[in-house]
């Protein structure tokens, strides 16, 4: 198109013809001569008029071909400015123009000439140009399609995925937030200017200063400035831009951050720099190392024509189609919603009914604990009252009054509680009882809580008993008149009234005071502040804190029981044997506890294991794969105690078993958080010529290594834990925080092993029935060692599905069970198990700092089936799970099912999960039963 009125066509063969078409002319063009339209018809002046309205001043050469009834669009190219010969031509030239970029020109022409179609020329000489044109046309078509597909709802969803400041920036919130920014400006600014490196701290991105600097530079480039400091007015302008609620405004900022040279194009290198910036903001060093690979992945997706750059609309398309990309990576990482339930609130509006509803929920949730505590409190109150009334009717009451009655009543409760406190720590007995029908009405999961409750009652009883003696009845006894003392003179040696000091140095006084001192030491060092090193004491008193202090001080209670027996034997006012009942109370529990400790000692010597493999893992964790002692049987979810005599011959530490019951070995994962675990790691890894390997623990056969010079390791167990009862539920919800995932790894593999064994048995049964060979059937059944048979009939496991949520703050934690995750994903053919990994150190999905990482993650998972953070098939989510939504989805997917909620982690989350279990159990047909295990 040399001029607005001229049209160039290239002759080919005899079948070429002219093509004309009539059009309604726009206003202002109707008076133009018809001949000025040329072969192109009325569309050309319409198009040129549009160019004039858009202030285009250059020329463009459009090459078209006419063939039969079609017009073939060939190419668009900048034209050499023509020689102007007259005013008319000058006017036409001035009013015409080309587009500075071929993409822009193609877009405008194709919008005006929608009836044109592009095709390939038969001329070999123009094939290269046509190929280029095809690439331009393909990208242009994608751009037009993207604009047509953009809807308000998709823009709103994308807006949630590109947030620079906070979730809500309404008018009031924005004003309040700006006041905070303004306040920080006053403290950070020097001479009224805020430094570039302080911009992140000023706007609230304290942990992402590099990312904030990227925003600063992008906003500064808009002003055509290269500045290092800004004023408050400029800061306010910057703040208004990044807090803008418009998706287009936020998108432009994000694009400008990548477009460092301001040419409107983002190259592969610029994408890589933005990925590294996002990785740095989220402290993902591994992602920074692979930034080049992921930049290529984005360019491959957004630039299929291989132009080497992407534009704003392509980045917009990526964000607008965020949900589509995310759906590519749904398998194994999200719960599919089944039949919906009415999960709207059923909270009664009437106050009386609301109270009744809460009371009903409270009873259903705590009835097991309730009847145990009620029985215990009734027994305690009964014994106190009985002993109180007994001494009130004795002659000694006339001398020492109610002080004596109170002291003796408290003493009777102490006898009971000193006996009961041993039962919750008889681990072997509790492990056996967990497998009995007693678990249906006794809350064995609360054994430690009951132990602590009784300890509190003992502390109160000691204060009442010792306080009454020392501050009341001893004083009244030593100051009693001879006539009054004569009533009880026969109860004392030689009938002589003792002095206060004589009472203190008597057998009763010495044993009593000694018990109070020992119990005070044990109780204080057992509190969480001392046991968990919360209390910081100066040396050498710092040895009084930590687990070691708790462990050794608790053994002082052995002396307390000896002193208790002596104390109960030398009573002043009791002469008959049945009145000295201390031994009657504590004999059976004490013998049971001593027997348990003896069994543990003998068994640990028999259960000396050999170490197959020690793997040092990220996050201060190491795993140990050891031999399985002969006759050692356990269930998934149970734990064992380990002792290393070379470290300490007395210390035993509990660890969850991470191997499955069907494995030929035992494995544990240990986090080094104390002196003992750090020393254990050193003993087994930091030795010369160590045969232990450093690597990733996986399911499978451990290698055989030389065991010479291996440190001795003793095993005690297994012991019962809440998770071992997982078979009693239709569906499992397993929640592990950090190292708290360990008890559930064994459960996952055990579920798959049992499912596979049942499938093998079913297929074998069909084969043997068809062959009518019962001998073969019996032989094949014996090979399925994981199946359970009762009365000759196979008992299928109750559990059908499991949802595993693993929440951790360090991306390196996923290395702990990387092999496990991959093998579970590979072995789970029925879709029984859904795996969900959550990384809380990465900013939540929707924050601008994690937007690009989210996109890269979804693209990589869709293409390669591997998550970029965990390196497994399980996609990693960012921030913390929405637990209410998790429970709602499970309730919708599994109506009328019983869901076992098993949690292992810090106590803070247990309250929320327990509350949701209770609420959803009453709002839906799905019943949730919560069990917790703290580490």
mmCIF file of N, CA, C and O in Angstrom, residues 585-636:
data_model
loop_
_atom_site.group_PDB
_atom_site.id
_atom_site.type_symbol
_atom_site.label_atom_id
_atom_site.label_comp_id
_atom_site.label_asym_id
_atom_site.label_seq_id
_atom_site.Cartn_x
_atom_site.Cartn_y
_atom_site.Cartn_z
ATOM 1 N N UNK A 585 -3.120 -49.426 99.741
ATOM 2 C CA UNK A 585 -3.431 -48.584 98.591
ATOM 3 C C UNK A 585 -2.404 -48.741 97.462
ATOM 4 O O UNK A 585 -2.765 -48.908 96.298
ATOM 5 N N UNK A 586 -1.147 -48.656 97.816
ATOM 6 C CA UNK A 586 -0.122 -48.517 96.769
ATOM 7 C C UNK A 586 0.529 -49.828 96.363
ATOM 8 O O UNK A 586 1.283 -49.847 95.381
ATOM 9 N N UNK A 587 0.263 -50.921 97.056
ATOM 10 C CA UNK A 587 0.995 -52.166 96.791
ATOM 11 C C UNK A 587 0.771 -52.677 95.370
ATOM 12 O O UNK A 587 1.739 -52.962 94.641
ATOM 13 N N UNK A 588 -0.499 -52.789 94.933
ATOM 14 C CA UNK A 588 -0.793 -53.361 93.609
ATOM 15 C C UNK A 588 -0.275 -52.455 92.487
ATOM 16 O O UNK A 588 0.453 -52.922 91.593
ATOM 17 N N UNK A 589 -0.611 -51.161 92.475
ATOM 18 C CA UNK A 589 -0.058 -50.299 91.405
ATOM 19 C C UNK A 589 1.461 -50.248 91.422
ATOM 20 O O UNK A 589 2.096 -50.218 90.362
ATOM 21 N N UNK A 590 2.059 -50.227 92.616
ATOM 22 C CA UNK A 590 3.510 -50.143 92.693
ATOM 23 C C UNK A 590 4.166 -51.409 92.165
ATOM 24 O O UNK A 590 5.165 -51.350 91.426
ATOM 25 N N UNK A 591 3.606 -52.565 92.502
ATOM 26 C CA UNK A 591 4.144 -53.828 91.991
ATOM 27 C C UNK A 591 3.966 -53.918 90.472
ATOM 28 O O UNK A 591 4.843 -54.411 89.763
ATOM 29 N N UNK A 592 2.830 -53.418 89.971
ATOM 30 C CA UNK A 592 2.600 -53.422 88.522
ATOM 31 C C UNK A 592 3.622 -52.548 87.815
ATOM 32 O O UNK A 592 4.190 -52.940 86.777
ATOM 33 N N UNK A 593 3.895 -51.388 88.397
ATOM 34 C CA UNK A 593 4.864 -50.478 87.777
ATOM 35 C C UNK A 593 6.270 -51.056 87.833
ATOM 36 O O UNK A 593 7.019 -50.979 86.850
ATOM 37 N N UNK A 594 6.628 -51.628 88.976
ATOM 38 C CA UNK A 594 7.959 -52.235 89.092
ATOM 39 C C UNK A 594 8.100 -53.392 88.112
ATOM 40 O O UNK A 594 9.148 -53.557 87.472
ATOM 41 N N UNK A 595 7.043 -54.192 87.968
ATOM 42 C CA UNK A 595 7.076 -55.287 87.003
ATOM 43 C C UNK A 595 7.254 -54.783 85.576
ATOM 44 O O UNK A 595 8.007 -55.366 84.784
ATOM 45 N N UNK A 596 6.565 -53.698 85.253
ATOM 46 C CA UNK A 596 6.698 -53.124 83.905
ATOM 47 C C UNK A 596 8.119 -52.643 83.655
ATOM 48 O O UNK A 596 8.681 -52.881 82.576
ATOM 49 N N UNK A 597 8.694 -51.969 84.618
ATOM 50 C CA UNK A 597 10.055 -51.480 84.426
ATOM 51 C C UNK A 597 11.045 -52.637 84.302
ATOM 52 O O UNK A 597 12.005 -52.556 83.529
ATOM 53 N N UNK A 598 10.799 -53.715 85.029
ATOM 54 C CA UNK A 598 11.676 -54.888 84.921
ATOM 55 C C UNK A 598 11.550 -55.523 83.546
ATOM 56 O O UNK A 598 12.561 -55.907 82.929
ATOM 57 N N UNK A 599 10.320 -55.631 83.043
ATOM 58 C CA UNK A 599 10.110 -56.188 81.708
ATOM 59 C C UNK A 599 10.787 -55.324 80.662
ATOM 60 O O UNK A 599 11.419 -55.827 79.716
ATOM 61 N N UNK A 600 10.680 -54.017 80.811
ATOM 62 C CA UNK A 600 11.304 -53.106 79.853
ATOM 63 C C UNK A 600 12.812 -53.267 79.843
ATOM 64 O O UNK A 600 13.449 -53.249 78.792
ATOM 65 N N UNK A 601 13.389 -53.426 81.036
ATOM 66 C CA UNK A 601 14.838 -53.580 81.115
ATOM 67 C C UNK A 601 15.301 -54.865 80.437
ATOM 68 O O UNK A 601 16.249 -54.862 79.637
ATOM 69 N N UNK A 602 14.609 -55.962 80.727
ATOM 70 C CA UNK A 602 14.984 -57.250 80.121
ATOM 71 C C UNK A 602 14.746 -57.242 78.620
ATOM 72 O O UNK A 602 15.560 -57.745 77.844
ATOM 73 N N UNK A 603 13.649 -56.659 78.212
ATOM 74 C CA UNK A 603 13.315 -56.648 76.794
ATOM 75 C C UNK A 603 14.275 -55.768 76.002
ATOM 76 O O UNK A 603 14.645 -56.096 74.869
ATOM 77 N N UNK A 604 14.687 -54.660 76.584
ATOM 78 C CA UNK A 604 15.602 -53.774 75.870
ATOM 79 C C UNK A 604 16.940 -54.448 75.625
ATOM 80 O O UNK A 604 17.585 -54.227 74.595
ATOM 81 N N UNK A 605 17.391 -55.270 76.571
ATOM 82 C CA UNK A 605 18.640 -55.996 76.361
ATOM 83 C C UNK A 605 18.488 -57.007 75.228
ATOM 84 O O UNK A 605 19.411 -57.235 74.446
ATOM 85 N N UNK A 606 17.300 -57.609 75.143
ATOM 86 C CA UNK A 606 17.041 -58.574 74.069
ATOM 87 C C UNK A 606 16.860 -57.875 72.729
ATOM 88 O O UNK A 606 17.190 -58.422 71.681
ATOM 89 N N UNK A 607 16.337 -56.646 72.764
ATOM 90 C CA UNK A 607 16.046 -55.892 71.549
ATOM 91 C C UNK A 607 17.200 -54.963 71.170
ATOM 92 O O UNK A 607 17.002 -53.809 70.809
ATOM 93 N N UNK A 608 18.406 -55.444 71.269
ATOM 94 C CA UNK A 608 19.546 -54.684 70.769
ATOM 95 C C UNK A 608 19.576 -54.811 69.249
ATOM 96 O O UNK A 608 19.553 -55.920 68.707
ATOM 97 N N UNK A 609 19.596 -53.686 68.557
ATOM 98 C CA UNK A 609 19.421 -53.690 67.104
ATOM 99 C C UNK A 609 20.719 -53.328 66.405
ATOM 100 O O UNK A 609 21.641 -52.762 67.002
ATOM 101 N N UNK A 610 20.772 -53.652 65.125
ATOM 102 C CA UNK A 610 21.889 -53.276 64.263
ATOM 103 C C UNK A 610 21.426 -52.182 63.305
ATOM 104 O O UNK A 610 20.323 -52.247 62.769
ATOM 105 N N UNK A 611 22.267 -51.222 63.102
ATOM 106 C CA UNK A 611 21.923 -50.091 62.245
ATOM 107 C C UNK A 611 22.286 -50.425 60.796
ATOM 108 O O UNK A 611 23.419 -50.767 60.493
ATOM 109 N N UNK A 612 21.284 -50.307 59.928
ATOM 110 C CA UNK A 612 21.504 -50.517 58.497
ATOM 111 C C UNK A 612 21.885 -49.222 57.791
ATOM 112 O O UNK A 612 22.740 -49.205 56.913
ATOM 113 N N UNK A 613 21.223 -48.144 58.190
ATOM 114 C CA UNK A 613 21.386 -46.904 57.426
ATOM 115 C C UNK A 613 21.061 -45.698 58.296
ATOM 116 O O UNK A 613 20.094 -45.717 59.063
ATOM 117 N N UNK A 614 21.897 -44.677 58.198
ATOM 118 C CA UNK A 614 21.636 -43.391 58.840
ATOM 119 C C UNK A 614 21.654 -42.325 57.760
ATOM 120 O O UNK A 614 22.644 -42.199 57.032
ATOM 121 N N UNK A 615 20.560 -41.585 57.638
ATOM 122 C CA UNK A 615 20.446 -40.572 56.583
ATOM 123 C C UNK A 615 20.300 -39.195 57.203
ATOM 124 O O UNK A 615 19.383 -38.968 57.999
ATOM 125 N N UNK A 616 21.198 -38.304 56.873
ATOM 126 C CA UNK A 616 21.119 -36.923 57.345
ATOM 127 C C UNK A 616 20.251 -36.134 56.374
ATOM 128 O O UNK A 616 20.533 -36.073 55.178
ATOM 129 N N UNK A 617 19.192 -35.529 56.890
ATOM 130 C CA UNK A 617 18.198 -34.851 56.072
ATOM 131 C C UNK A 617 18.150 -33.367 56.418
ATOM 132 O O UNK A 617 18.640 -32.953 57.488
ATOM 133 N N UNK A 618 17.581 -32.549 55.532
ATOM 134 C CA UNK A 618 17.478 -31.113 55.832
ATOM 135 C C UNK A 618 16.611 -30.853 57.059
ATOM 136 O O UNK A 618 15.801 -31.690 57.462
ATOM 137 N N UNK A 619 16.774 -29.674 57.634
ATOM 138 C CA UNK A 619 15.935 -29.283 58.757
ATOM 139 C C UNK A 619 16.325 -29.918 60.069
ATOM 140 O O UNK A 619 15.459 -30.141 60.924
ATOM 141 N N UNK A 620 17.605 -30.241 60.272
ATOM 142 C CA UNK A 620 18.087 -30.840 61.522
ATOM 143 C C UNK A 620 17.377 -32.146 61.842
ATOM 144 O O UNK A 620 16.976 -32.414 62.986
ATOM 145 N N UNK A 621 17.198 -32.960 60.826
ATOM 146 C CA UNK A 621 16.536 -34.256 60.979
ATOM 147 C C UNK A 621 17.431 -35.341 60.400
ATOM 148 O O UNK A 621 18.118 -35.111 59.394
ATOM 149 N N UNK A 622 17.449 -36.481 61.042
ATOM 150 C CA UNK A 622 18.129 -37.637 60.475
ATOM 151 C C UNK A 622 17.263 -38.869 60.708
ATOM 152 O O UNK A 622 16.477 -38.933 61.661
ATOM 153 N N UNK A 623 17.363 -39.816 59.804
ATOM 154 C CA UNK A 623 16.585 -41.053 59.909
ATOM 155 C C UNK A 623 17.522 -42.216 60.189
ATOM 156 O O UNK A 623 18.685 -42.212 59.782
ATOM 157 N N UNK A 624 16.981 -43.203 60.871
ATOM 158 C CA UNK A 624 17.737 -44.413 61.198
ATOM 159 C C UNK A 624 16.928 -45.623 60.771
ATOM 160 O O UNK A 624 15.767 -45.766 61.143
ATOM 161 N N UNK A 625 17.540 -46.467 59.964
ATOM 162 C CA UNK A 625 16.946 -47.736 59.555
ATOM 163 C C UNK A 625 17.720 -48.831 60.266
ATOM 164 O O UNK A 625 18.955 -48.920 60.124
ATOM 165 N N UNK A 626 17.022 -49.646 61.041
ATOM 166 C CA UNK A 626 17.683 -50.636 61.891
ATOM 167 C C UNK A 626 17.029 -52.001 61.715
ATOM 168 O O UNK A 626 15.936 -52.120 61.133
ATOM 169 N N UNK A 627 17.694 -53.005 62.219
ATOM 170 C CA UNK A 627 17.163 -54.361 62.129
ATOM 171 C C UNK A 627 15.910 -54.498 62.978
ATOM 172 O O UNK A 627 15.747 -53.803 63.991
ATOM 173 N N UNK A 628 15.041 -55.392 62.582
ATOM 174 C CA UNK A 628 13.808 -55.647 63.313
ATOM 175 C C UNK A 628 14.044 -56.822 64.254
ATOM 176 O O UNK A 628 14.302 -57.936 63.803
ATOM 177 N N UNK A 629 13.990 -56.610 65.572
ATOM 178 C CA UNK A 629 14.261 -57.703 66.503
ATOM 179 C C UNK A 629 13.312 -58.874 66.293
ATOM 180 O O UNK A 629 12.161 -58.699 65.867
ATOM 181 N N UNK A 630 13.779 -60.037 66.574
ATOM 182 C CA UNK A 630 12.968 -61.229 66.410
ATOM 183 C C UNK A 630 11.784 -61.190 67.375
ATOM 184 O O UNK A 630 11.933 -60.926 68.562
ATOM 185 N N UNK A 631 10.607 -61.430 66.838
ATOM 186 C CA UNK A 631 9.398 -61.404 67.646
ATOM 187 C C UNK A 631 8.842 -60.022 67.906
ATOM 188 O O UNK A 631 7.861 -59.873 68.642
ATOM 189 N N UNK A 632 9.446 -59.004 67.308
ATOM 190 C CA UNK A 632 8.994 -57.626 67.520
ATOM 191 C C UNK A 632 7.793 -57.348 66.613
ATOM 192 O O UNK A 632 7.926 -57.330 65.394
ATOM 193 N N UNK A 633 6.631 -57.148 67.191
ATOM 194 C CA UNK A 633 5.416 -56.881 66.435
ATOM 195 C C UNK A 633 4.849 -55.540 66.872
ATOM 196 O O UNK A 633 4.821 -55.222 68.060
ATOM 197 N N UNK A 634 4.379 -54.789 65.900
ATOM 198 C CA UNK A 634 3.841 -53.469 66.213
ATOM 199 C C UNK A 634 2.756 -53.097 65.219
ATOM 200 O O UNK A 634 2.553 -53.774 64.204
ATOM 201 N N UNK A 635 2.057 -52.018 65.516
ATOM 202 C CA UNK A 635 1.023 -51.479 64.644
ATOM 203 C C UNK A 635 1.456 -50.105 64.141
ATOM 204 O O UNK A 635 2.222 -49.406 64.812
ATOM 205 N N UNK A 636 0.954 -49.742 62.999
ATOM 206 C CA UNK A 636 1.233 -48.400 62.488
ATOM 207 C C UNK A 636 0.682 -47.366 63.456
ATOM 208 O O UNK A 636 -0.426 -47.502 63.973
#
